[in-house]
Short mmCIF file of C-alpha atoms and ligand atoms in Angstrom, two decimals:
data_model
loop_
_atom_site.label_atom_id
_atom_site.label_comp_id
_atom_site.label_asym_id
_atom_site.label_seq_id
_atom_site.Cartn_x
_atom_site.Cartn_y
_atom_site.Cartn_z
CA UNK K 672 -2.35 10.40 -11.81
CA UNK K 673 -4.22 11.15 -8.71
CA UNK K 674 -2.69 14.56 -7.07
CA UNK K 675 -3.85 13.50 -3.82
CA UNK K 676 -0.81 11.71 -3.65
CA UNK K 677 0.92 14.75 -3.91
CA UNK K 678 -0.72 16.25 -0.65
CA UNK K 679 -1.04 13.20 1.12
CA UNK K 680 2.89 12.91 0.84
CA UNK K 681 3.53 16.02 1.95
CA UNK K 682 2.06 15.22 5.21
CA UNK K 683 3.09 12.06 6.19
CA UNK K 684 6.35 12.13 3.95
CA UNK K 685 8.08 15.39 5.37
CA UNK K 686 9.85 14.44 8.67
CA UNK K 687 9.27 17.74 10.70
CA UNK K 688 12.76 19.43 11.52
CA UNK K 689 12.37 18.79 15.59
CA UNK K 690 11.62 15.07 14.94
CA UNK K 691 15.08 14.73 12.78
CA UNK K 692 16.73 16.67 15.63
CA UNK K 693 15.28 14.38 17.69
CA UNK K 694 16.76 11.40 16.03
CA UNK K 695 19.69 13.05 15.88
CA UNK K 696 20.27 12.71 19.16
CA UNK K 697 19.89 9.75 19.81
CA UNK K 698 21.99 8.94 16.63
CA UNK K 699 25.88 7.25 17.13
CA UNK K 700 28.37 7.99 14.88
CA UNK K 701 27.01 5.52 11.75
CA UNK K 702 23.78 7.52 12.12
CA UNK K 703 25.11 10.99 12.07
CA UNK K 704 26.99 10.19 8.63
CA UNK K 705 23.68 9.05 7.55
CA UNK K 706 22.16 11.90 8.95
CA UNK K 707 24.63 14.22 6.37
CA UNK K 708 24.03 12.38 3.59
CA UNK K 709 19.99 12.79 4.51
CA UNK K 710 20.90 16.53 4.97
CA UNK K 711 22.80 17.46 1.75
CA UNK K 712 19.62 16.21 -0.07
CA UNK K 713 16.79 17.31 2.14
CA UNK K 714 16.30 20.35 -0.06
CA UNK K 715 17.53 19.25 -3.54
CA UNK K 716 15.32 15.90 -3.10
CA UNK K 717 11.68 16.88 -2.59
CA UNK K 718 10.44 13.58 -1.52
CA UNK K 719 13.83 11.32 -1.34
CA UNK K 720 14.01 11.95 2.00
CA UNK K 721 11.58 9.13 2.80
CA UNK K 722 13.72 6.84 1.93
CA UNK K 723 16.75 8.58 3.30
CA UNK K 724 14.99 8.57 7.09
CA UNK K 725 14.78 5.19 6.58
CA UNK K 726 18.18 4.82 6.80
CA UNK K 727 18.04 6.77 9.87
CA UNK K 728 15.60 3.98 10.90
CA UNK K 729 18.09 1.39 10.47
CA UNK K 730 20.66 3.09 11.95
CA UNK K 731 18.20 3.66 15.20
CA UNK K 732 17.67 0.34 15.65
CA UNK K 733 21.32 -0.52 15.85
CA UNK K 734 22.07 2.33 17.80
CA UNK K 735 23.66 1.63 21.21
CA UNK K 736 23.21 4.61 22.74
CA UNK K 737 21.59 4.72 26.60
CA UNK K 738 19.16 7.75 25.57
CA UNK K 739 17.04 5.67 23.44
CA UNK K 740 13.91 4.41 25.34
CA UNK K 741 14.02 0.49 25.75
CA UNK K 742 10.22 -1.09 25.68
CA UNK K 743 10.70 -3.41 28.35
CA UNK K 744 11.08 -0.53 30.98
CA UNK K 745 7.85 0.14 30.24
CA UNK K 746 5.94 -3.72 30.70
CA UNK K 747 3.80 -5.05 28.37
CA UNK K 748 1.18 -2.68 29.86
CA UNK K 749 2.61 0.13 29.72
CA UNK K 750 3.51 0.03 26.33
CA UNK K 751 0.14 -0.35 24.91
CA UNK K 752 -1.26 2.35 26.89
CA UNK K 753 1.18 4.87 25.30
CA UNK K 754 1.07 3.52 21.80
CA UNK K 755 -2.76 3.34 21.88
CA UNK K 756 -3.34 5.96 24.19
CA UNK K 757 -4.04 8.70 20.99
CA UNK K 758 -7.06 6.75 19.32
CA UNK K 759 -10.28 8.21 18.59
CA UNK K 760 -13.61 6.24 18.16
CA UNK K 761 -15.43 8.29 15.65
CA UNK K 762 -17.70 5.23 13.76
CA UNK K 763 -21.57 4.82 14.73
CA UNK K 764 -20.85 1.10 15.17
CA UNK K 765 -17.78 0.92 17.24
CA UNK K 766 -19.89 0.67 20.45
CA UNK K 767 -16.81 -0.58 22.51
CA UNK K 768 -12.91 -0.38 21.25
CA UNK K 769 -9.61 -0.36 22.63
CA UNK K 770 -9.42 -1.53 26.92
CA UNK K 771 -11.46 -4.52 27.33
CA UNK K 772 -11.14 -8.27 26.55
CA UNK K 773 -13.38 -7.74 22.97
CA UNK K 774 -14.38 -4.51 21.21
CA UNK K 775 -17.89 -4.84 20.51
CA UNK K 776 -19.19 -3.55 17.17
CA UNK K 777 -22.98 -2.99 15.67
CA UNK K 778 -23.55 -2.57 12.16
CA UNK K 779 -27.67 -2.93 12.47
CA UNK K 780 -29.12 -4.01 8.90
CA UNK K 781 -25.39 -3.85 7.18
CA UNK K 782 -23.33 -6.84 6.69
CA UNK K 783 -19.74 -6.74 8.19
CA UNK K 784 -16.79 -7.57 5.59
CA UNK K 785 -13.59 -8.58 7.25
CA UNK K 786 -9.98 -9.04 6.01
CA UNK K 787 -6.63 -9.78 7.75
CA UNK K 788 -3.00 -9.65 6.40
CA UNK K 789 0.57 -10.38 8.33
CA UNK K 790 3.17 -8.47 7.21
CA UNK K 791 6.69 -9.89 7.99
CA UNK K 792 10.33 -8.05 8.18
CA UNK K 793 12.59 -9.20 5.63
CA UNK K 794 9.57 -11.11 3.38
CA UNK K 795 7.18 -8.16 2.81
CA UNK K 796 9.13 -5.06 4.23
CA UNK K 797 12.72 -4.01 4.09
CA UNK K 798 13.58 -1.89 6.72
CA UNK K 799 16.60 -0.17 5.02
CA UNK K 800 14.05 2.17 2.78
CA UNK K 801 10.97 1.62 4.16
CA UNK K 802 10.22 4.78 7.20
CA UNK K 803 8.31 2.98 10.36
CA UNK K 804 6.19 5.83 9.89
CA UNK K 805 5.30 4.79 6.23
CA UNK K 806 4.88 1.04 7.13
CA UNK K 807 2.44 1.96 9.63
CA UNK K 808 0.49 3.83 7.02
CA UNK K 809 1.11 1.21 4.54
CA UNK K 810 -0.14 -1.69 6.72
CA UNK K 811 -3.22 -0.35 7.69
CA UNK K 812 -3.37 0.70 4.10
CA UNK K 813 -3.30 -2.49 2.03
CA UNK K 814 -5.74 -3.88 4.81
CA UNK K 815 -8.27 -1.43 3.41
CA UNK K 816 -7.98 -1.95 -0.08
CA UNK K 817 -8.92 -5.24 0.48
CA UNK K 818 -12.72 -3.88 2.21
CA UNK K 819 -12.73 -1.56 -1.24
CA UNK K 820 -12.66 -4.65 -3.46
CA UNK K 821 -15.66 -6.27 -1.77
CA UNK K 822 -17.36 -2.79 -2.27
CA UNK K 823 -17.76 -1.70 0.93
CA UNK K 824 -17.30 1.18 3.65
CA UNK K 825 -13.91 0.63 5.92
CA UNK K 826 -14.83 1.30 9.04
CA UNK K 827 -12.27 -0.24 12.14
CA UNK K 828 -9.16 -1.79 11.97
CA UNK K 829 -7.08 -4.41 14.75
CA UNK K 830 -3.37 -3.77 14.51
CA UNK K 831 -1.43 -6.32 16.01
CA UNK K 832 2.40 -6.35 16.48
CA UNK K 833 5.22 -8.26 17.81
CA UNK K 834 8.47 -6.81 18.36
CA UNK K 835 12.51 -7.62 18.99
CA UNK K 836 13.72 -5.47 21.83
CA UNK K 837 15.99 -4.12 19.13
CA UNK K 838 13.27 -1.68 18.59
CA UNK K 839 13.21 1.22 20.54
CA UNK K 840 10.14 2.75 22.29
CA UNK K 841 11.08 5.82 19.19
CA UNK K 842 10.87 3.39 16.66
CA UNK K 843 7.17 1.82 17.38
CA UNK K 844 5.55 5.45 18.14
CA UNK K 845 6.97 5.89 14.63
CA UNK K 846 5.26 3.10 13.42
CA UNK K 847 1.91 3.83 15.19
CA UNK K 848 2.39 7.89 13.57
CA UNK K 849 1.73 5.94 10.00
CA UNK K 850 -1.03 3.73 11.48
CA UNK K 851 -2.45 6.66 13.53
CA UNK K 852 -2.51 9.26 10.14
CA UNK K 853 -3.80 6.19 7.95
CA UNK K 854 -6.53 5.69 10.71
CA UNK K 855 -7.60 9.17 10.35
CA UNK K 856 -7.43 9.48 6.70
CA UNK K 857 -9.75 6.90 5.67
CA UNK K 858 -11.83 7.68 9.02
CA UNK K 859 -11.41 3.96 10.39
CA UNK K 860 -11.52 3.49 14.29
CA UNK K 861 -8.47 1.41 15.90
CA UNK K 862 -10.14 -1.02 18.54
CA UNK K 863 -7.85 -3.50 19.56
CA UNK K 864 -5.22 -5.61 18.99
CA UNK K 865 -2.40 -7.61 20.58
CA UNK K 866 1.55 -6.61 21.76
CA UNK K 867 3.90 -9.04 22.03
CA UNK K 868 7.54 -9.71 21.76
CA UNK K 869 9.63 -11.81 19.00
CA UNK K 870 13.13 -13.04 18.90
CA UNK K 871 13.61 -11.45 15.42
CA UNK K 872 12.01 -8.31 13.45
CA UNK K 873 9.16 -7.11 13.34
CA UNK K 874 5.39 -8.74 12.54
CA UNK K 875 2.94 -6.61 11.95
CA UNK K 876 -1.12 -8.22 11.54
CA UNK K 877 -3.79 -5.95 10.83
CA UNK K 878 -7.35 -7.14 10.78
CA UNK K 879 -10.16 -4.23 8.80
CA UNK K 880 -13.46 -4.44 8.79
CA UNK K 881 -15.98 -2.92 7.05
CA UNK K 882 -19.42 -2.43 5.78
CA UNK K 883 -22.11 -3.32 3.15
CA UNK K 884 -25.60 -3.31 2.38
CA UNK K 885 -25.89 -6.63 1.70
CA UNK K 886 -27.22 -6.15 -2.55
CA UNK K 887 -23.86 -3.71 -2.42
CA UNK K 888 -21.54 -6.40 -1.77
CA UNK K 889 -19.04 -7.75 -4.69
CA UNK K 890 -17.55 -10.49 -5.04
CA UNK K 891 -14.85 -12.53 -7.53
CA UNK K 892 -17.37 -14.80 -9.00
CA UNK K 893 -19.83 -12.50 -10.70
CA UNK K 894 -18.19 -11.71 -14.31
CA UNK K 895 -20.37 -12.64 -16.86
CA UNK K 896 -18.74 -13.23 -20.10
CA UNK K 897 -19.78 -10.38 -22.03
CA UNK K 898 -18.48 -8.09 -19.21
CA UNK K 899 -16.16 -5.11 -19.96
CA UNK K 900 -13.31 -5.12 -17.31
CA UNK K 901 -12.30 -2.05 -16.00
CA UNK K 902 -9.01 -0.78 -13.70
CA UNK K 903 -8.87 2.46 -11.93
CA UNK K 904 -5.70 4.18 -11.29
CA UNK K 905 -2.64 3.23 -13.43
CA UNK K 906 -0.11 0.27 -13.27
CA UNK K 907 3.15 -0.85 -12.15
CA UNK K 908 4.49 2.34 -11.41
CA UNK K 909 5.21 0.67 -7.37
CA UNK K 910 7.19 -1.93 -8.88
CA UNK K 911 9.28 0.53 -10.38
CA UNK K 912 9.57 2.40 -7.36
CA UNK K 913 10.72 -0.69 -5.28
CA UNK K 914 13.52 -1.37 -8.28
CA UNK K 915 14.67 2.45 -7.41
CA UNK K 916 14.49 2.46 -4.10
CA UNK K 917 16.78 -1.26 -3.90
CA UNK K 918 19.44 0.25 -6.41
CA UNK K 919 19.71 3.29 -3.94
CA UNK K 920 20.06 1.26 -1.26
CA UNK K 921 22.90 -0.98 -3.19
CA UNK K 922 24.72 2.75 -3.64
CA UNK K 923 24.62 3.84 -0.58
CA UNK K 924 25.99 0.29 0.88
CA UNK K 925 29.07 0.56 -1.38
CA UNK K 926 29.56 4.72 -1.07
CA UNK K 927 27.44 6.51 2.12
CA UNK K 928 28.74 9.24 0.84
CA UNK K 929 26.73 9.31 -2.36
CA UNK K 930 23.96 11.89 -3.04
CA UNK K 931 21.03 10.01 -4.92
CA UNK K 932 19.13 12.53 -7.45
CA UNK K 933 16.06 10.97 -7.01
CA UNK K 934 13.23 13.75 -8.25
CA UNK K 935 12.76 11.85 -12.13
CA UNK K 936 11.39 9.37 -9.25
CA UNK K 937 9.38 10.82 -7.04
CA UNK K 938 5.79 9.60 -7.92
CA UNK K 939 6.98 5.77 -8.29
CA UNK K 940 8.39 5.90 -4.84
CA UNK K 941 5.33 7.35 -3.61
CA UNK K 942 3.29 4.46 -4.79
CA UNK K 943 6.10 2.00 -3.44
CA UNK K 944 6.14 3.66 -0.21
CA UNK K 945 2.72 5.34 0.59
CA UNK K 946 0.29 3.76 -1.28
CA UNK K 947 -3.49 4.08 -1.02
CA UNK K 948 -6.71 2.00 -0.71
CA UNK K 949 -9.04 3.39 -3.57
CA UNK K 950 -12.29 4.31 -1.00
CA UNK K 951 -13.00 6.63 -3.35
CA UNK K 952 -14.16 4.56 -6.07
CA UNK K 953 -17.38 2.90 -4.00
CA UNK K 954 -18.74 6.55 -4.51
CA UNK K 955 -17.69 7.07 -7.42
CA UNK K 956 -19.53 3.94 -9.09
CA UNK K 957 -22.55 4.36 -6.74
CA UNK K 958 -22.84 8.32 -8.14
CA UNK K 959 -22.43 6.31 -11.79
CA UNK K 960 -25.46 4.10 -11.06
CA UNK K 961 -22.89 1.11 -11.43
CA UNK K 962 -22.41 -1.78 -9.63
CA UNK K 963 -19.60 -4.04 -10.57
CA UNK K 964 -20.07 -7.67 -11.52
CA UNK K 965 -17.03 -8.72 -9.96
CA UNK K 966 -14.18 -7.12 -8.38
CA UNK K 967 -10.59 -7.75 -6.81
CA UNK K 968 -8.01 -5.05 -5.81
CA UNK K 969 -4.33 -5.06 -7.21
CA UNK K 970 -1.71 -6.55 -4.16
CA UNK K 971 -0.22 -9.36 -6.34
CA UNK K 972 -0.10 -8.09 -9.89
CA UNK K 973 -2.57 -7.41 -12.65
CA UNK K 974 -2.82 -10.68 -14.46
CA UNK K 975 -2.89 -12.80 -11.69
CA UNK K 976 -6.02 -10.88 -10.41
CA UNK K 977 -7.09 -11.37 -13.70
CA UNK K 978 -6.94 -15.02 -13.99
CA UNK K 979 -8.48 -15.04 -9.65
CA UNK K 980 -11.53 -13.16 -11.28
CA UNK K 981 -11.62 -15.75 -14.42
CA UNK K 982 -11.36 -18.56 -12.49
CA UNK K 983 -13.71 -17.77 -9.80
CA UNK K 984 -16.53 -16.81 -12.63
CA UNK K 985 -15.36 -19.53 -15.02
CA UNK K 986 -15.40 -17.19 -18.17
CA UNK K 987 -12.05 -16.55 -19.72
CA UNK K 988 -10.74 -12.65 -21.27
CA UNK K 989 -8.85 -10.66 -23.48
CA UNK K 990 -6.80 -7.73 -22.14
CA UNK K 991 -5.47 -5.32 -24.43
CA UNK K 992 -1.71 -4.66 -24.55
CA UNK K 993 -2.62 -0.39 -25.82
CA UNK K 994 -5.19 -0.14 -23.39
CA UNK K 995 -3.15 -0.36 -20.11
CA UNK K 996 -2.77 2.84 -17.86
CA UNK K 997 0.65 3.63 -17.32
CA UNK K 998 2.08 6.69 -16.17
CA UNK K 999 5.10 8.97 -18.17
CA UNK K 1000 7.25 8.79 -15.26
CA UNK K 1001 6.74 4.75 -15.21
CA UNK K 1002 7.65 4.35 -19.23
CA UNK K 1003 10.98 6.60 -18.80
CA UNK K 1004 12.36 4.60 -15.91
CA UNK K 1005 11.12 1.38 -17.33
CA UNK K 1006 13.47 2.20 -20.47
CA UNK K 1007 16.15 2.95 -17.80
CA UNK K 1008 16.27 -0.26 -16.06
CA UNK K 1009 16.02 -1.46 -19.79
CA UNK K 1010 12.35 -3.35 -18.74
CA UNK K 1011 9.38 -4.38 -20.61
CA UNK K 1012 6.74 -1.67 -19.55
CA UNK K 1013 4.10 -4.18 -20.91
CA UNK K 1014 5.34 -6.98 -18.85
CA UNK K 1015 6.02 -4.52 -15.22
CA UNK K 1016 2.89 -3.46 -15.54
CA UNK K 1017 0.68 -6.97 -16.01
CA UNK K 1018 3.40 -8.60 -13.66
CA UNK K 1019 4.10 -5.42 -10.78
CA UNK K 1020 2.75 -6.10 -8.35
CA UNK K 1021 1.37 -3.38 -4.94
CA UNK K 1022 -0.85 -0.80 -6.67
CA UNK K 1023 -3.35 -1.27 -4.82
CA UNK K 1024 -5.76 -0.10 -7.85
CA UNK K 1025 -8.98 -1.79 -8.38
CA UNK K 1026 -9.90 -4.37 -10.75
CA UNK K 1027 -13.83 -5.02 -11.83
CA UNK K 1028 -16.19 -5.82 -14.54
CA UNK K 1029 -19.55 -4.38 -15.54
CA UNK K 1030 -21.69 -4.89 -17.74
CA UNK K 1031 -21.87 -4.06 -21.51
CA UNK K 1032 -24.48 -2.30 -21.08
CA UNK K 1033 -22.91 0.33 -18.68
CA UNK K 1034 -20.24 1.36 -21.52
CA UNK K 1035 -21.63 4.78 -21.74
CA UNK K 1036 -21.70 5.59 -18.41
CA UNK K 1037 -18.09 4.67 -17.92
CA UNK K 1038 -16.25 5.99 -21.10
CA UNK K 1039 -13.95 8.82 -20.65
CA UNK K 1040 -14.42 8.93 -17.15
CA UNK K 1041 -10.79 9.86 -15.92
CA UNK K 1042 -10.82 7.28 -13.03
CA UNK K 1043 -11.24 4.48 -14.82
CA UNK K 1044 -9.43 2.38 -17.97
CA UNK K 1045 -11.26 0.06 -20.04
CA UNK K 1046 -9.18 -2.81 -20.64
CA UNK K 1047 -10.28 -5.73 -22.13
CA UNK K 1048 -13.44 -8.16 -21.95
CA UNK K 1049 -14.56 -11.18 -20.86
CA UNK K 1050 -14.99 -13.92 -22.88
CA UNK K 1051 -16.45 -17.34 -22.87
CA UNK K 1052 -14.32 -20.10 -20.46
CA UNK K 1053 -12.93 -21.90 -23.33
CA UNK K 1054 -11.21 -19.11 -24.97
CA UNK K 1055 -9.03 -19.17 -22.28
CA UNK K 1056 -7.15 -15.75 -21.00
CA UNK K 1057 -4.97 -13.58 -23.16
CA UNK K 1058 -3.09 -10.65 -23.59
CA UNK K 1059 -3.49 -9.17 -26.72
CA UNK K 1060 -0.64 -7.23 -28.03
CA UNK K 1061 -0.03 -3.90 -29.75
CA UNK K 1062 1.26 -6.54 -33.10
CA UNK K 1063 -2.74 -8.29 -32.61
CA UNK K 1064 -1.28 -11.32 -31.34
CA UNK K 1065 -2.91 -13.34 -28.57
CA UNK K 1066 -0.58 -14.55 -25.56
CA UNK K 1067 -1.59 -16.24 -22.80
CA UNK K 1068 -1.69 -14.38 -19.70
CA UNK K 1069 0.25 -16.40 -16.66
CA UNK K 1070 0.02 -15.53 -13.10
CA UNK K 1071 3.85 -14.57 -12.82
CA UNK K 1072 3.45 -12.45 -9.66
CA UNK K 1073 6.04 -9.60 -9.25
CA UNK K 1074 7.94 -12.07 -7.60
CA UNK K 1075 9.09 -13.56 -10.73
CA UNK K 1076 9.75 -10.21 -12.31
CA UNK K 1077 12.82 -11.21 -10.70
CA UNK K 1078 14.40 -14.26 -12.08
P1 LIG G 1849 -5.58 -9.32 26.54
O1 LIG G 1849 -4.74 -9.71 27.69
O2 LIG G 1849 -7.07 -9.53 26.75
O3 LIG G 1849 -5.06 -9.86 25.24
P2 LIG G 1849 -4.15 -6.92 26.21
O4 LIG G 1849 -3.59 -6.51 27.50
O5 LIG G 1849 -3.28 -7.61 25.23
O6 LIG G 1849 -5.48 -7.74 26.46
O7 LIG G 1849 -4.75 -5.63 25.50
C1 LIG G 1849 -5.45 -4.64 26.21
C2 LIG G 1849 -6.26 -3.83 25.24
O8 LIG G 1849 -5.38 -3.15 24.35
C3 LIG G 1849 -7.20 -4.66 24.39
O9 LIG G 1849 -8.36 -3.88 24.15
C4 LIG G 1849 -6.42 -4.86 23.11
O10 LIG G 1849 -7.30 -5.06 22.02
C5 LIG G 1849 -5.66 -3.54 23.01
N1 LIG G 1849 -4.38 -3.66 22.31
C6 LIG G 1849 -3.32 -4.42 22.64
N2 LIG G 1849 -2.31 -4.27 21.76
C7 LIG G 1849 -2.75 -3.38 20.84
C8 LIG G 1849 -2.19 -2.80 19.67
N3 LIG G 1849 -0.96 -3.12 19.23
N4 LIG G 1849 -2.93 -1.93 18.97
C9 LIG G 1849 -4.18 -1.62 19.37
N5 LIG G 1849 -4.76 -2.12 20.46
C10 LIG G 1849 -4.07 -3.00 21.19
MG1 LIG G 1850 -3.32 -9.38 24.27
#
């Protein structure tokens, strides 16, 4: 478990007192009995009251009341000035960002690695327990994690949006908080990006970019088939967290008045609602003298990752049911919701952990190291991709996404 979640949390989780006052006001009735059910658990919950705001979210959106700041009385213009006016260049190779028709970057003798992602309202975010502020740092976020898996250095981000005008001015400087804090955690320069209005929700694009020496760079193809694969991080524990956070939401839609307990839960919804890219781990392997064969971050689930990284470097690989990471919290509230911990964590998908192999070779300079989980081997293509279970039996690993976790 990586305590830096912990103190991360802490400072983009805890709404500060003057900002819930703030919302307070500009609450209407709905809102202020969400408001009491956020207070009567701000203290007892440490970190519940993430997804508690959000319900303040909600409730600010619908709101009706003339104090909240509309976004058309400020133009087009106007708005992107104050949502972008707090961005600070701080990378070498940002020569020009945010104000002109292109930002203009120079990465000298590196090679740039980019990566987009659109995130939708209502396909790949629910507003009723996800904080604006905590999609903006989630966005930018999952953007990153895909720079990590090509081993290299994030360095800018583009964060494009398009919003109903059921969004108040409050709401978006909400969202920009997460994508401003995110921005400054991983040390990433905003420089550019597009505003624009929808009929419906809210779409959120981010484009990061990053950077490589070129012999640095890995991709999916590389695994060899005597390669060891590796995870870092544990798994499925933001599955778990999403199945808490949607029962909550059911209980509070049939009784407001309900006080969740939700503290046996407090690191799943952390990795459901502020997860983070694993930077780290490019310095960690380059201080190991290792350089992965291949490697893929976690977004859709382990074992379709698995079979994207088999497929791409046509070998084929056993993963070993006993050797998966999982965390304490993640087995008790998988026994709970009376679900396979094997299957949530091979199927669960958004952990945002990364995925590689390395060679045989490099066993001893990997083993026991905390940070990473040695999980199974590749094999040759035609023995074909397997779990193999705690009993020694071989199944066949399927790409089920989380999706199907479902049905
Ligand atoms: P254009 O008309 O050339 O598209 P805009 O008026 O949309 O330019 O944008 C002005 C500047 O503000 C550009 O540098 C653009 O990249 C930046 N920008 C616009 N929207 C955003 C946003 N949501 N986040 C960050 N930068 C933005
Ligand atoms: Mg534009």
């Amino acid at each position: 478990m990586n305590l830096n979640y912990y103190k991360g949390l802490k400072k983009i989780g805890n709404i500060p007192i003057n900002h819930r006052v703030k919302t307070l006001k500009l609450c209407n009735k709905i809102t202020l009995q969400v408001c009491t059910f956020a207070a009567l658990n701000f203290i007892k919950l440490k970190y519940a009251n993430e997804a508690i705001a959000s319900f303040l979210t909600i409730a600010m959106i619908e709101d009706k009341n003339p104090q909240r700041t509309s976004i058309s009385q400020l133009g087009e213009f106007g708005l992107i000035d104050h949502l972008t006016k707090n961005f600070q260049i701080t990378q070498a190779s940002t020569l020009k960002g945010i104000g002109d028709d292109a930002a203009v970057l120079d990465f000298k003798d590196k090679k740039a690695v980019i990566s987009t992602d659109l995130l939708i309202e209502g396909v790949h975010f629910d507003l009723a327990y996800m904080p604006l502020k905590h999609l903006g740092y989630k966005a930018v976020v999952v953007n990153l994690s895909d720079i990590c898996a090509m081993n290299a250095k994030p360095t800018q981000i583009t964060v494009s949006i398009a919003v109903s005008n059921r969004f108040p001015l409050e709401a978006l400087e909400e969202l920009f908080e997460g994508i401003t804090h995110a921005a400054n955690e991983y040390k990433v320069d905003v420089i550019g990006g597009d505003t624009t209005s929808s009929q419906k929700g809210l779409i959120i694009s981010i484009t990061a970019i990053g950077e490589a020496d070129e012999n640095e760079i890995v991709y999916r193809n590389g695994a060899k088939q005597t390669d060891l694969l590796v995870v870092t991080g544990d798994l499925g524990a933001a599955y778990m967290g999403l199945q808490v956070l949607e029962r909550e939401k059911q209980v509070f839609q049939v009784n407001p008045n309900s006080q969740p307990d939700l503290d046996a839960y407090t690191y799943l919804i952390e990795r459901q609602l502020k997860p983070e890219a694993r930077k780290d781990v490019r310095t960690l392997l380059h201080a190991l003298e290792i350089k992965p064969t291949s490697m893929i971050d976690i977004s859709d689930g382990l074992s379709s990752e698995i079979i994207h990284l088999c497929k791409q470097s046509k070998v084929g690989c056993n993963l070993y049911e006993d050797k998966l990471p999982i965390d304490p919290q993640f087995i008790n509230v998988c026994e709970e919701f009376n679900i396979d911990s094997t299957t949530v964590a091979i199927n669960g998908g958004e952990d945002y952990e990364l995925l590689f192999t390395i060679p045989i070779e490099d066993f001893d300079k990997i083993k026991g190291n905390p940070n990473f989980s040695i999980i199974g081997h590749m094999t040759q293509e035609s023995e074909g991709i397997h779990l193999v279970t705690r009993a020694n039996t071989k199944i066949p690993l399927k790409a089920r996404g989380w999706d199907a976790l479902n049905q």
